[in-house]
Each structure stands twice: as C-alpha cells, then as structure tokens.
C-alpha cells in the first residue's frame, strides 16, 4: 500500500513538473527590424521614392506582414510558417499630393500565435531639393542639397556647392557639363557633434551624365579651396552610384537606399574626365565607408573612364558586385585601398595607375593592411555566386617606399583572396614596404586556370610575391613573373613599361592594344598628360 501511494505521488510530481516545463517553453515575441530608422518625420518631394528593407522573424512562425497607408491596407504578404523573411518596402509619392500633406504608414507583423509587432512611418510631402545663390568668401556659388526627382543640369558657367547630401532618384538624370567645378561642404569632426557629411548619391534607376574632356575636366573637390583654407583628405563623403546589377549578397541597403538586382547591363550613366579631390570623410561615428567613389551594383551599361582620385583618406574606388568596366583610372595619394572590389563584381579593367606617399602606419589601424588593389569574393563562402571574376591588364602600382632603416608601415601591392579569380596581366608592382602581391584562398587546380597572374614585374618590395599561390606563378617561367626592375619607374614616376608577349586585345573588345607591362607605356604615349585633367602626387597639373 505504501509503495502504491509512493508511485502515485511520484507520478503526480512528474505531471506537475511537465506542465510547468510546458508553460515555460514560450516562444519569443516576433521581431521587426529595418536597414534605416524612420522614427522621426521624413520629408520627400512628390514624385520621389522611399525604400526600406525589413527583416521579419518569429520562432513560432510568421503569419502575415501588412502595410497600411492612412488606415487603408496598402500591401500584404502571407507566410507559410517561415521563421524569418525579408520584405522590401518601396513607395513613390504620387505627383498629385500637395506639399504639406502628411502620409502615415503602419507596418504590422503577425506571427502564428497572433502576436503582433508594429512600427509607424510619418512622411511629410514637401520640397526637398533646393538650389540657392550664395557667396563663399568672394566666390559666387549655387548651393544645392536635397533629393532630386527630376532632370537637372550643373552648368560650367556656375560654381556649385553641395551642402550635405544631394541624391538623385526616381529615374532622374543629373547632367554635369564639361569644365564644371563642384565643391562639397566640409564639417568639423568634433566628437560632441552629430556626424555630418557632404556627398552625391545616384540611386537605382537614375543616372549621372558627367562628361568632361581632357582640356575641361569636371572637378569634385573640397569647399576649403573656396575659403582659402588647406584641404585635407577627410573633407567630404564622395560620389555614390547605386545600380540594379547582380551582387552575391542580393539586394542590399546602402543607408536609406538600395542596390543590387537582376539587370547586368543596368546603366547608371557616364563618368569621363573627372578628378575627385580630398574625399573620404572621417568622424567619430564611423564613416570609414565614405570613399571617393562607390560603384555598388553598377551595371555594364555604365561607362567609366578617365577618372582620377587625388588625395583621399580611405578607399579611392570601392566596387560591390555589378558588371561595370573601368578604363584609364588612377588614385594618386590614396590613404587606404586604391581599388577594392568584391561581392561578385564581374568586370574589365585596363590602364590603372595607383601611387601613394601615405604611410600605412597612420591611424586608424586598418591602414596597416592597405593595398593598391584588393579583390575578394565572399569571406563566408569563397565560391558564392555570382563569383568575383575580373579581367585586368596594364596596371602600375607604386607604394610609399621600401627601406631598411625607416618604418614605412605595412602597405601592400595587390591581393586576390576569398575566392576572387580572373586574369591579371601586364602589371608593375613596386616600392611596397610589405609584399608586392598575394594570390590566395584558391584550390590548386584553379591556379593557371580560373586564376591567371601573368607578365608581372614585382620589384623593390619588402617581399616580392607572398604565399604558395603567388609563388606558383613566380616559380613557373611560363607566367613571366619577374623581380627585374622597369627602367624609369620609381617612387615619383609611373611612366614607363617593358615589352610584353601578351596583347590584351585577345581578352575582348573592351581592351585596347597594349603589348607592354605597365599602365603608361612611355612619355610619347602617356594618357595621363592629355590636357589638364590629371594631378601629380605633388599637386601640380601634368
């Protein structure tokens, strides 16, 4: 009898314990996050767009996501017990909405237990783009800012001052005439102030038509030149092109805008004979991504050639995904990387010059790994598609010096990593205080197949070629990788070449005949000395 009651008591305790455990296993509430904070009142012009990528989550499963505009259902998406999902909200303000109107949007996520999470967006319809005459010291300018949702032209007869952000949206075209000077307002980097930056952003579907000439280049530069102050490499935030071409990260937010898509031949415009100076804003809220140029998801329909970055803090040309091709490019006095491409960029490049005198030991510390050229695919999956695949010829990279008695830092020449593959031909790599080149993260069978590193002169670097992958090409005479110097090439001179058995015209119609190693063949054939568009490292015009 006693045993019978003991068993009964144990079973009762076990049942109560199980019930208590079941009550404790409650699913976490649903989550709703986005790429940009719209908690404050947002202003948009009639005809312009607003976009946000939402990340939805619920451990009990998602049921539906609803968007209401002024109380009326605008969009709805049902889910079949998915735990996570992404939702891209894109809204174009109707052109017939009066200025002063406030549109209210409610975003409501419901999970399978009927629990909800919501957020609201309040959008004021009003003029956002302004163009106002002003005087900076003794110079007349037109001060421009805001979001353009119509075609607009910057004329060479005027000087322009971009005051904070100028964005071009809703399939609009910003045209900049040859010879136009565009200045960008600088802001203090006081740690007690909100981060501010001036930059030009061309959003998806819109275009920048900026066609200068060798004699009348287009200039993007610091407003300190108007103020008779000394400009610095951290003065403004650069030029951003956001396209619809594929990336291996999908559609990606860039601030409050998006890039990436399924249009490989997307057209973001024409950039030709442009010089950008002193871009690469630095402040205490981490605007390290404020590069001189960002080409994110930019398609092959975009034309980019004869573009120079002069004296910038961070990356001169940052490329993420896309299919854009680039020719006659240079970064002179770049602080971080000269050109950094990844996220599935698949494009061509020819006639690239990178030269810097900035020591890589300066703060912040990431400059210690700065390179003239960096190619990556994806750090988490080296084989992620679309895979970064480049075709590049005729390059000259000159570092900040290599000496035994002076600490020149750890700047490197070129590096191909994290699954990036392609063709790299006819290159000079010299004067780097660390390794001249690295080829890494590839399966052995890809070397000499999907990855070609050929006709390269890597000399007067602390190390010539580093790691086993690079040494594969260095040790096989068939690839013509040599440490022999090229006559005339030095810390201060990038003009000069050596004859090559490889002519890049075999790579496709994009390429110009150039059977020589280096970016600039000779004084007699020097594309950097045309007109007055190109600046030397010492600041003089070539």
Short mmCIF file of C-alpha atoms in Angstrom, two decimals:
data_model
loop_
_atom_site.label_atom_id
_atom_site.label_comp_id
_atom_site.label_asym_id
_atom_site.label_seq_id
_atom_site.Cartn_x
_atom_site.Cartn_y
_atom_site.Cartn_z
CA UNK A 1 0.00 0.00 0.00
CA UNK A 2 2.79 2.39 0.91
CA UNK A 3 4.53 1.56 -2.37
CA UNK A 4 1.30 2.26 -4.28
CA UNK A 5 0.94 5.71 -2.74
CA UNK A 6 4.63 6.48 -3.35
CA UNK A 7 4.26 5.67 -7.04
CA UNK A 8 1.12 7.84 -7.21
CA UNK A 9 2.93 10.79 -5.57
CA UNK A 10 5.89 10.44 -7.99
CA UNK A 11 3.60 10.39 -11.00
CA UNK A 12 1.74 13.45 -9.73
CA UNK A 13 5.00 15.33 -9.24
CA UNK A 14 6.17 14.30 -12.73
CA UNK A 15 2.92 15.51 -14.36
CA UNK A 16 3.05 18.82 -12.49
CA UNK A 17 6.71 19.19 -13.46
CA UNK A 18 5.93 18.56 -17.16
CA UNK A 19 3.07 21.04 -17.07
CA UNK A 20 5.37 23.62 -15.51
CA UNK A 21 8.02 22.95 -18.16
CA UNK A 22 5.48 23.29 -20.96
CA UNK A 23 4.39 26.66 -19.59
CA UNK A 24 7.99 27.81 -19.51
CA UNK A 25 8.58 26.98 -23.22
CA UNK A 26 7.04 30.15 -24.57
CA UNK A 27 8.17 31.35 -27.99
CA UNK A 28 9.95 34.68 -28.16
CA UNK A 29 7.85 37.56 -29.50
CA UNK A 30 8.14 38.46 -33.21
CA UNK A 31 10.84 40.87 -34.36
CA UNK A 32 10.68 43.61 -36.98
CA UNK A 33 13.89 45.42 -37.93
CA UNK A 34 14.93 47.60 -40.87
CA UNK A 35 18.03 48.99 -42.52
CA UNK A 36 17.22 52.60 -41.68
CA UNK A 37 15.49 54.38 -38.81
CA UNK A 38 12.38 56.32 -39.84
CA UNK A 39 11.24 57.11 -36.29
CA UNK A 40 11.36 60.83 -36.99
CA UNK A 41 9.22 62.68 -39.53
CA UNK A 42 10.64 62.00 -43.01
CA UNK A 43 10.37 64.51 -45.86
CA UNK A 44 10.03 63.57 -49.52
CA UNK A 45 9.09 65.52 -52.61
CA UNK A 46 6.06 64.50 -54.63
CA UNK A 47 7.26 62.04 -57.26
CA UNK A 48 10.24 60.81 -55.20
CA UNK A 49 10.67 57.41 -53.56
CA UNK A 50 11.23 55.97 -50.12
CA UNK A 51 12.55 52.45 -49.52
CA UNK A 52 13.32 50.16 -46.62
CA UNK A 53 14.34 46.52 -46.24
CA UNK A 54 12.54 44.83 -43.34
CA UNK A 55 13.83 41.69 -41.65
CA UNK A 56 10.96 39.71 -40.11
CA UNK A 57 11.33 36.99 -37.51
CA UNK A 58 9.28 34.78 -35.18
CA UNK A 59 10.24 31.49 -33.55
CA UNK A 60 6.58 30.38 -33.68
CA UNK A 61 6.39 31.09 -37.43
CA UNK A 62 5.35 34.14 -39.44
CA UNK A 63 1.73 34.58 -40.43
CA UNK A 64 1.47 37.89 -42.31
CA UNK A 65 3.02 41.30 -42.79
CA UNK A 66 0.66 44.20 -43.52
CA UNK A 67 1.28 47.80 -44.54
CA UNK A 68 -1.44 50.39 -44.07
CA UNK A 69 -1.44 53.90 -45.54
CA UNK A 70 -3.62 56.31 -43.60
CA UNK A 71 -5.60 53.36 -42.25
CA UNK A 72 -6.15 51.65 -45.61
CA UNK A 73 -4.43 48.36 -46.45
CA UNK A 74 -1.68 49.14 -48.98
CA UNK A 75 0.29 45.86 -49.16
CA UNK A 76 0.08 42.43 -47.53
CA UNK A 77 2.27 39.33 -47.58
CA UNK A 78 1.27 35.94 -46.13
CA UNK A 79 3.83 33.37 -44.98
CA UNK A 80 3.68 29.59 -44.71
CA UNK A 81 5.16 29.13 -41.23
CA UNK A 82 8.50 30.65 -42.24
CA UNK A 83 10.59 31.66 -39.23
CA UNK A 84 12.39 34.54 -40.99
CA UNK A 85 11.78 36.58 -44.12
CA UNK A 86 12.84 39.80 -45.81
CA UNK A 87 10.45 42.37 -47.23
CA UNK A 88 11.39 45.34 -49.43
CA UNK A 89 9.06 48.28 -48.99
CA UNK A 90 9.21 50.78 -51.86
CA UNK A 91 6.81 53.69 -52.20
CA UNK A 92 6.72 56.54 -54.75
CA UNK A 93 4.97 59.65 -53.51
CA UNK A 94 2.19 60.47 -56.02
CA UNK A 95 2.84 63.61 -58.03
CA UNK A 96 -0.63 64.99 -57.27
CA UNK A 97 -0.12 65.11 -53.49
CA UNK A 98 0.02 68.68 -52.16
CA UNK A 99 3.02 69.96 -50.27
CA UNK A 100 2.38 69.94 -46.54
CA UNK A 101 0.48 66.62 -46.65
CA UNK A 102 1.49 64.02 -44.10
CA UNK A 103 1.18 60.37 -45.11
CA UNK A 104 1.10 57.83 -42.29
CA UNK A 105 2.19 54.22 -42.78
CA UNK A 106 1.71 51.42 -40.26
CA UNK A 107 3.78 48.22 -40.62
CA UNK A 108 2.29 45.29 -38.69
CA UNK A 109 3.83 41.83 -38.37
CA UNK A 110 1.65 38.99 -37.03
CA UNK A 111 3.02 35.59 -36.04
CA UNK A 112 1.28 32.20 -35.79
CA UNK A 113 0.32 32.82 -32.17
CA UNK A 114 -1.46 36.02 -33.12
CA UNK A 115 1.16 38.23 -31.51
CA UNK A 116 1.98 41.45 -33.29
CA UNK A 117 4.78 43.97 -33.55
CA UNK A 118 4.45 47.24 -35.43
CA UNK A 119 6.14 50.46 -36.37
CA UNK A 120 4.99 53.68 -37.98
CA UNK A 121 6.40 55.95 -40.65
CA UNK A 122 5.22 59.54 -40.95
CA UNK A 123 6.11 61.10 -44.29
CA UNK A 124 5.81 64.83 -44.97
CA UNK A 125 5.37 65.74 -48.63
CA UNK A 126 7.36 68.90 -49.31
CA UNK A 127 10.18 70.32 -51.42
CA UNK A 128 13.49 68.65 -50.56
CA UNK A 129 15.77 69.92 -53.35
CA UNK A 130 16.97 73.48 -53.18
CA UNK A 131 19.34 75.49 -55.41
CA UNK A 132 20.13 78.86 -53.82
CA UNK A 133 22.66 81.51 -54.94
CA UNK A 134 25.26 82.21 -52.26
CA UNK A 135 28.69 83.76 -51.77
CA UNK A 136 31.52 81.81 -50.15
CA UNK A 137 34.17 84.30 -49.21
CA UNK A 138 34.44 86.17 -52.53
CA UNK A 139 33.16 83.44 -54.84
CA UNK A 140 29.59 83.22 -56.12
CA UNK A 141 28.18 79.69 -55.97
CA UNK A 142 24.87 77.90 -56.26
CA UNK A 143 24.28 75.95 -53.07
CA UNK A 144 22.46 72.67 -53.77
CA UNK A 145 21.11 69.97 -51.50
CA UNK A 146 18.25 67.50 -51.05
CA UNK A 147 16.62 64.84 -53.19
CA UNK A 148 16.27 65.49 -56.93
CA UNK A 149 13.38 63.70 -58.60
CA UNK A 150 13.62 65.46 -61.96
CA UNK A 151 16.32 66.02 -64.58
CA UNK A 152 18.78 68.77 -63.67
CA UNK A 153 21.97 70.22 -65.18
CA UNK A 154 25.03 71.69 -63.49
CA UNK A 155 26.39 74.27 -65.94
CA UNK A 156 30.06 75.10 -66.46
CA UNK A 157 29.30 78.82 -66.18
CA UNK A 158 28.47 78.35 -62.48
CA UNK A 159 30.28 77.00 -59.46
CA UNK A 160 28.28 74.66 -57.21
CA UNK A 161 28.45 73.90 -53.51
CA UNK A 162 26.88 70.62 -52.36
CA UNK A 163 25.69 71.26 -48.81
CA UNK A 164 25.27 67.87 -47.07
CA UNK A 165 23.51 65.18 -49.16
CA UNK A 166 22.48 65.59 -52.79
CA UNK A 167 20.65 62.50 -54.07
CA UNK A 168 19.19 61.82 -57.49
CA UNK A 169 16.18 59.50 -57.54
CA UNK A 170 13.03 58.39 -59.38
CA UNK A 171 14.82 57.65 -62.68
CA UNK A 172 16.10 61.22 -62.93
CA UNK A 173 19.26 62.36 -64.74
CA UNK A 174 21.86 64.70 -63.27
CA UNK A 175 23.96 66.16 -66.09
CA UNK A 176 27.26 67.92 -65.34
CA UNK A 177 28.80 69.93 -68.15
CA UNK A 178 32.47 69.72 -69.07
CA UNK A 179 34.58 72.14 -67.04
CA UNK A 180 32.11 72.38 -64.13
CA UNK A 181 33.54 72.82 -60.63
CA UNK A 182 31.54 71.16 -57.85
CA UNK A 183 32.58 71.87 -54.26
CA UNK A 184 31.45 69.86 -51.22
CA UNK A 185 30.90 71.43 -47.84
CA UNK A 186 33.15 70.23 -45.03
CA UNK A 187 32.09 69.68 -41.43
CA UNK A 188 34.09 69.54 -38.22
CA UNK A 189 34.89 66.12 -36.77
CA UNK A 190 34.02 67.18 -33.22
CA UNK A 191 33.12 64.07 -31.19
CA UNK A 192 30.32 66.02 -29.49
CA UNK A 193 28.58 66.79 -32.79
CA UNK A 194 26.29 64.68 -34.89
CA UNK A 195 28.17 63.20 -37.83
CA UNK A 196 27.71 65.19 -41.00
CA UNK A 197 29.00 64.58 -44.45
CA UNK A 198 28.51 66.00 -47.94
CA UNK A 199 28.18 63.57 -50.81
CA UNK A 200 26.47 62.91 -54.14
CA UNK A 201 24.28 59.80 -54.44
CA UNK A 202 22.84 58.44 -57.69
CA UNK A 203 20.10 55.97 -56.73
CA UNK A 204 18.83 52.94 -58.62
CA UNK A 205 17.30 53.81 -61.98
CA UNK A 206 18.78 57.32 -62.05
CA UNK A 207 21.86 58.45 -63.97
CA UNK A 208 24.87 60.71 -63.67
CA UNK A 209 25.94 62.07 -67.05
CA UNK A 210 29.26 63.75 -66.24
CA UNK A 211 31.26 64.02 -69.44
CA UNK A 212 34.32 66.20 -69.13
CA UNK A 213 37.22 66.50 -71.54
CA UNK A 214 40.99 66.41 -71.09
CA UNK A 215 41.05 70.20 -71.50
CA UNK A 216 37.86 70.85 -69.49
CA UNK A 217 37.60 68.16 -66.80
CA UNK A 218 34.84 68.02 -64.21
CA UNK A 219 36.12 68.73 -60.70
CA UNK A 220 34.76 67.37 -57.42
CA UNK A 221 36.63 68.94 -54.52
CA UNK A 222 36.59 70.46 -51.04
CA UNK A 223 34.97 73.83 -50.25
CA UNK A 224 38.09 74.71 -48.27
CA UNK A 225 39.61 75.81 -51.57
CA UNK A 226 36.89 78.50 -51.74
CA UNK A 227 37.68 79.54 -48.17
CA UNK A 228 41.45 79.81 -48.82
CA UNK A 229 41.98 77.03 -46.28
CA UNK A 230 44.21 73.98 -46.55
CA UNK A 231 42.14 70.99 -47.71
CA UNK A 232 42.61 67.57 -46.14
CA UNK A 233 41.99 64.01 -47.28
CA UNK A 234 38.97 63.73 -44.93
CA UNK A 235 36.86 66.65 -46.14
CA UNK A 236 33.79 65.11 -47.79
CA UNK A 237 31.97 61.86 -48.45
CA UNK A 238 32.46 61.04 -52.11
CA UNK A 239 30.24 60.06 -55.07
CA UNK A 240 27.96 57.01 -54.86
CA UNK A 241 26.40 55.13 -57.78
CA UNK A 242 23.75 52.54 -56.85
CA UNK A 243 22.63 50.21 -59.64
CA UNK A 244 20.45 47.19 -60.32
CA UNK A 245 23.14 44.75 -61.45
CA UNK A 246 23.65 41.46 -59.55
CA UNK A 247 25.68 41.06 -56.37
CA UNK A 248 26.28 37.85 -54.46
CA UNK A 249 24.63 39.49 -51.45
CA UNK A 250 21.29 40.03 -53.18
CA UNK A 251 19.54 43.39 -52.89
CA UNK A 252 21.46 45.35 -50.27
CA UNK A 253 20.71 48.54 -48.32
CA UNK A 254 23.08 51.47 -48.58
CA UNK A 255 21.88 53.92 -45.96
CA UNK A 256 18.26 54.64 -46.84
CA UNK A 257 18.74 53.47 -50.45
CA UNK A 258 19.19 50.06 -52.11
CA UNK A 259 21.49 48.47 -54.67
CA UNK A 260 21.70 45.16 -56.48
CA UNK A 261 19.21 43.28 -58.64
CA UNK A 262 18.94 41.25 -61.81
CA UNK A 263 19.93 43.69 -64.55
CA UNK A 264 23.58 43.02 -65.53
CA UNK A 265 23.54 45.74 -68.23
CA UNK A 266 21.97 48.37 -65.97
CA UNK A 267 23.02 51.91 -66.86
CA UNK A 268 23.92 54.43 -64.13
CA UNK A 269 25.34 56.96 -66.59
CA UNK A 270 28.69 58.17 -67.92
CA UNK A 271 31.70 59.37 -65.91
CA UNK A 272 34.53 60.70 -68.06
CA UNK A 273 37.46 63.03 -67.43
CA UNK A 274 36.67 63.63 -63.78
CA UNK A 275 39.01 64.49 -60.93
CA UNK A 276 37.92 63.93 -57.35
CA UNK A 277 39.97 65.56 -54.58
CA UNK A 278 40.10 65.23 -50.77
CA UNK A 279 37.19 62.77 -50.39
CA UNK A 280 36.91 60.22 -47.60
CA UNK A 281 35.15 61.77 -44.63
CA UNK A 282 36.40 60.76 -41.20
CA UNK A 283 34.48 61.31 -37.98
CA UNK A 284 33.64 59.67 -34.71
CA UNK A 285 30.52 57.81 -35.82
CA UNK A 286 32.35 55.52 -38.24
CA UNK A 287 32.02 56.98 -41.69
CA UNK A 288 35.02 54.95 -42.74
CA UNK A 289 32.87 53.86 -45.69
CA UNK A 290 32.94 57.40 -47.09
CA UNK A 291 35.12 56.53 -50.06
CA UNK A 292 35.90 58.76 -53.03
CA UNK A 293 33.75 56.65 -55.37
CA UNK A 294 31.33 53.83 -54.62
CA UNK A 295 30.15 51.70 -57.52
CA UNK A 296 27.60 49.37 -55.91
CA UNK A 297 25.60 47.03 -58.13
CA UNK A 298 26.55 49.16 -61.14
CA UNK A 299 25.82 47.53 -64.49
CA UNK A 300 27.81 47.17 -67.70
CA UNK A 301 25.70 49.84 -69.41
CA UNK A 302 27.54 52.42 -67.29
CA UNK A 303 30.62 54.00 -68.89
CA UNK A 304 33.52 54.94 -66.62
CA UNK A 305 36.87 56.12 -67.96
CA UNK A 306 39.48 58.80 -67.32
CA UNK A 307 38.62 59.21 -63.63
CA UNK A 308 41.23 60.29 -61.11
CA UNK A 309 41.06 60.28 -57.33
CA UNK A 310 43.58 62.65 -55.78
CA UNK A 311 44.43 62.59 -52.06
CA UNK A 312 41.66 60.60 -50.37
CA UNK A 313 41.61 59.12 -46.89
CA UNK A 314 40.06 55.71 -47.33
CA UNK A 315 39.28 53.70 -50.49
CA UNK A 316 39.54 55.53 -53.80
CA UNK A 317 37.25 53.17 -55.76
CA UNK A 318 35.00 50.76 -53.83
CA UNK A 319 33.16 48.25 -56.01
CA UNK A 320 30.49 45.87 -54.73
CA UNK A 321 29.01 43.46 -57.21
CA UNK A 322 27.81 44.68 -60.59
CA UNK A 323 29.27 44.37 -64.07
CA UNK A 324 30.78 47.83 -64.58
CA UNK A 325 34.00 48.15 -66.61
CA UNK A 326 36.65 50.78 -65.85
CA UNK A 327 39.39 52.22 -68.06
CA UNK A 328 42.06 54.90 -67.59
CA UNK A 329 41.63 55.05 -63.82
CA UNK A 330 44.00 56.38 -61.20
CA UNK A 331 44.32 57.01 -57.48
CA UNK A 332 47.18 59.31 -56.57
CA UNK A 333 47.93 59.72 -52.86
CA UNK A 334 45.29 57.25 -51.71
CA UNK A 335 45.16 56.61 -47.97
CA UNK A 336 43.65 53.14 -47.78
CA UNK A 337 42.95 50.94 -50.78
CA UNK A 338 43.27 52.21 -54.33
CA UNK A 339 40.57 49.91 -55.70
CA UNK A 340 38.71 47.32 -53.66
CA UNK A 341 36.21 45.10 -55.48
CA UNK A 342 34.14 42.22 -54.21
CA UNK A 343 30.64 40.83 -53.63
CA UNK A 344 30.54 39.26 -57.08
CA UNK A 345 31.93 42.05 -59.26
CA UNK A 346 32.46 40.76 -62.78
CA UNK A 347 34.13 43.32 -64.98
CA UNK A 348 37.06 44.50 -67.03
CA UNK A 349 39.80 46.99 -66.27
CA UNK A 350 42.67 48.47 -68.26
CA UNK A 351 45.19 51.26 -67.76
CA UNK A 352 45.07 51.66 -63.96
CA UNK A 353 47.63 53.75 -62.03
CA UNK A 354 47.93 53.70 -58.24
CA UNK A 355 50.57 55.74 -56.45
CA UNK A 356 50.73 56.88 -52.85
CA UNK A 357 53.08 58.52 -50.41
CA UNK A 358 50.88 58.00 -47.34
CA UNK A 359 52.45 55.70 -44.75
CA UNK A 360 50.26 52.79 -43.78
CA UNK A 361 51.14 53.09 -40.08
CA UNK A 362 48.90 56.11 -39.58
CA UNK A 363 45.71 55.76 -37.53
CA UNK A 364 43.22 54.15 -37.78
CA UNK A 365 44.90 50.80 -37.68
CA UNK A 366 43.15 49.32 -40.73
CA UNK A 367 45.54 51.33 -42.91
CA UNK A 368 48.20 48.88 -41.81
CA UNK A 369 46.73 46.41 -44.30
CA UNK A 370 46.04 48.92 -47.05
CA UNK A 371 46.64 47.80 -50.63
CA UNK A 372 46.57 49.37 -54.05
CA UNK A 373 44.30 46.63 -55.43
CA UNK A 374 42.16 44.19 -53.46
CA UNK A 375 39.84 41.58 -55.00
CA UNK A 376 37.53 39.44 -52.84
CA UNK A 377 34.54 37.23 -53.39
CA UNK A 378 32.93 36.42 -50.04
CA UNK A 379 34.55 35.78 -46.67
CA UNK A 380 31.97 33.20 -45.59
CA UNK A 381 31.75 31.28 -48.86
CA UNK A 382 34.66 31.62 -51.27
CA UNK A 383 32.58 30.04 -54.08
CA UNK A 384 29.45 32.13 -53.60
CA UNK A 385 27.78 33.04 -56.90
CA UNK A 386 27.95 35.28 -58.75
CA UNK A 387 31.66 34.98 -58.11
CA UNK A 388 34.04 37.91 -58.29
CA UNK A 389 35.70 37.41 -61.66
CA UNK A 390 37.98 40.11 -63.06
CA UNK A 391 39.82 40.69 -66.32
CA UNK A 392 42.52 43.34 -65.84
CA UNK A 393 45.53 44.42 -67.88
CA UNK A 394 48.12 47.21 -67.91
CA UNK A 395 48.46 48.29 -64.31
CA UNK A 396 51.13 50.23 -62.41
CA UNK A 397 51.11 50.21 -58.60
CA UNK A 398 53.66 52.29 -56.67
CA UNK A 399 53.74 52.15 -52.87
CA UNK A 400 55.06 54.55 -50.26
CA UNK A 401 58.60 53.18 -50.19
CA UNK A 402 60.65 50.22 -49.09
CA UNK A 403 63.70 50.87 -46.92
CA UNK A 404 65.64 49.02 -44.22
CA UNK A 405 66.23 51.96 -41.89
CA UNK A 406 62.83 53.68 -41.94
CA UNK A 407 59.48 52.38 -40.71
CA UNK A 408 57.37 52.68 -43.84
CA UNK A 409 54.48 50.65 -42.45
CA UNK A 410 52.95 47.50 -43.90
CA UNK A 411 51.29 48.69 -47.09
CA UNK A 412 50.94 46.01 -49.77
CA UNK A 413 50.61 45.99 -53.56
CA UNK A 414 47.85 43.69 -54.87
CA UNK A 415 45.91 40.91 -53.19
CA UNK A 416 43.44 38.40 -54.61
CA UNK A 417 41.59 36.47 -51.92
CA UNK A 418 38.39 34.88 -50.56
CA UNK A 419 37.64 33.13 -53.84
CA UNK A 420 38.16 36.00 -56.30
CA UNK A 421 39.51 34.77 -59.63
CA UNK A 422 40.34 36.16 -63.05
CA UNK A 423 43.06 37.44 -65.33
CA UNK A 424 45.70 39.91 -64.15
CA UNK A 425 48.20 40.75 -66.90
CA UNK A 426 50.92 43.25 -67.79
CA UNK A 427 51.45 44.82 -64.36
CA UNK A 428 54.17 46.70 -62.49
CA UNK A 429 54.19 46.43 -58.67
CA UNK A 430 56.92 48.27 -56.80
CA UNK A 431 58.02 50.17 -53.68
CA UNK A 432 55.76 48.42 -51.17
CA UNK A 433 57.03 48.01 -47.59
CA UNK A 434 55.40 44.59 -47.33
CA UNK A 435 54.53 42.03 -50.00
CA UNK A 436 54.12 43.11 -53.60
CA UNK A 437 51.39 40.58 -54.41
CA UNK A 438 49.31 37.85 -52.82
CA UNK A 439 47.20 35.22 -54.56
CA UNK A 440 45.42 33.05 -52.02
CA UNK A 441 42.32 31.09 -50.93
CA UNK A 442 42.12 29.08 -54.17
CA UNK A 443 42.14 25.35 -54.85
CA UNK A 444 45.41 24.27 -56.54
CA UNK A 445 43.60 23.29 -59.74
CA UNK A 446 42.38 26.88 -60.19
CA UNK A 447 45.91 28.28 -60.45
CA UNK A 448 46.75 28.76 -64.10
CA UNK A 449 43.11 28.04 -65.00
CA UNK A 450 40.45 30.31 -63.50
CA UNK A 451 43.26 32.43 -61.98
CA UNK A 452 45.97 33.85 -64.29
CA UNK A 453 48.74 36.07 -62.91
CA UNK A 454 50.99 36.73 -65.87
CA UNK A 455 53.59 39.15 -67.26
CA UNK A 456 54.18 40.93 -63.96
CA UNK A 457 57.22 42.88 -62.75
CA UNK A 458 57.21 42.93 -58.95
CA UNK A 459 60.41 44.56 -57.72
CA UNK A 460 61.93 46.59 -54.90
CA UNK A 461 59.27 45.45 -52.43
CA UNK A 462 60.00 44.03 -48.97
CA UNK A 463 58.64 40.75 -50.33
CA UNK A 464 58.04 40.03 -53.99
CA UNK A 465 55.17 37.52 -54.04
CA UNK A 466 53.82 36.06 -50.82
CA UNK A 467 52.26 32.63 -50.05
CA UNK A 468 52.15 29.41 -52.05
CA UNK A 469 49.51 30.56 -54.54
CA UNK A 470 51.54 33.58 -55.62
CA UNK A 471 54.72 31.52 -55.75
CA UNK A 472 53.02 29.14 -58.19
CA UNK A 473 53.22 31.90 -60.80
CA UNK A 474 56.53 33.24 -59.54
CA UNK A 475 58.28 29.89 -59.91
CA UNK A 476 56.97 28.95 -63.35
CA UNK A 477 58.81 30.80 -66.18
CA UNK A 478 55.79 30.37 -68.43
CA UNK A 479 54.00 33.12 -66.48
CA UNK A 480 56.80 35.69 -66.85
CA UNK A 481 56.62 36.95 -63.26
CA UNK A 482 59.91 38.66 -62.53
CA UNK A 483 61.60 40.84 -59.92
CA UNK A 484 63.57 42.66 -62.62
CA UNK A 485 63.08 46.45 -62.41
CA UNK A 486 61.43 48.52 -65.11
CA UNK A 487 63.61 51.39 -66.25
CA UNK A 488 62.48 54.81 -65.03
CA UNK A 489 59.80 53.56 -62.61
CA UNK A 490 60.35 54.94 -59.11
CA UNK A 491 58.56 56.38 -56.09
CA UNK A 492 57.94 59.56 -58.07
CA UNK A 493 57.45 58.27 -61.61
CA UNK A 494 54.84 55.87 -63.03
CA UNK A 495 55.65 56.44 -66.73
CA UNK A 496 57.49 53.51 -68.26
CA UNK A 497 56.97 49.93 -69.37
CA UNK A 498 58.56 46.77 -70.67
CA UNK A 499 57.62 44.88 -73.81
CA UNK A 500 55.21 42.01 -73.21
CA UNK A 501 54.40 38.97 -75.30
CA UNK A 502 50.77 39.39 -74.23
CA UNK A 503 48.42 41.77 -76.05
CA UNK A 504 45.18 42.32 -74.10
CA UNK A 505 43.07 42.71 -77.25
CA UNK A 506 42.78 38.94 -77.03
CA UNK A 507 40.68 39.43 -73.91
CA UNK A 508 37.81 41.12 -75.74
CA UNK A 509 36.56 44.24 -77.47
CA UNK A 510 36.81 46.38 -74.31
CA UNK A 511 40.61 46.22 -74.42
CA UNK A 512 42.98 48.46 -76.37
CA UNK A 513 46.13 47.05 -77.96
CA UNK A 514 48.88 47.38 -75.37
CA UNK A 515 51.54 44.64 -75.60
CA UNK A 516 53.57 46.06 -72.73
CA UNK A 517 53.93 45.65 -68.97
CA UNK A 518 52.65 48.74 -67.15
CA UNK A 519 49.82 51.28 -67.33
CA UNK A 520 51.65 54.10 -69.11
CA UNK A 521 53.85 52.98 -71.97
CA UNK A 522 56.16 55.99 -72.38
CA UNK A 523 56.42 59.77 -72.41
CA UNK A 524 55.35 59.64 -76.05
CA UNK A 525 52.28 57.57 -75.18
CA UNK A 526 51.07 58.97 -71.86
CA UNK A 527 47.28 59.16 -71.38
CA UNK A 528 47.75 60.97 -68.06
CA UNK A 529 49.39 64.00 -69.71
CA UNK A 530 46.48 64.84 -72.02
CA UNK A 531 45.06 68.31 -71.40
CA UNK A 532 44.99 69.37 -67.73
CA UNK A 533 42.73 66.80 -66.07
CA UNK A 534 45.39 64.84 -64.17
CA UNK A 535 47.26 65.85 -60.98
CA UNK A 536 50.71 64.68 -59.98
CA UNK A 537 51.44 63.49 -56.46
CA UNK A 538 52.93 66.91 -55.62
CA UNK A 539 49.71 68.67 -56.62
CA UNK A 540 50.85 70.06 -59.96
CA UNK A 541 48.87 69.51 -63.14
CA UNK A 542 50.64 67.21 -65.60
#
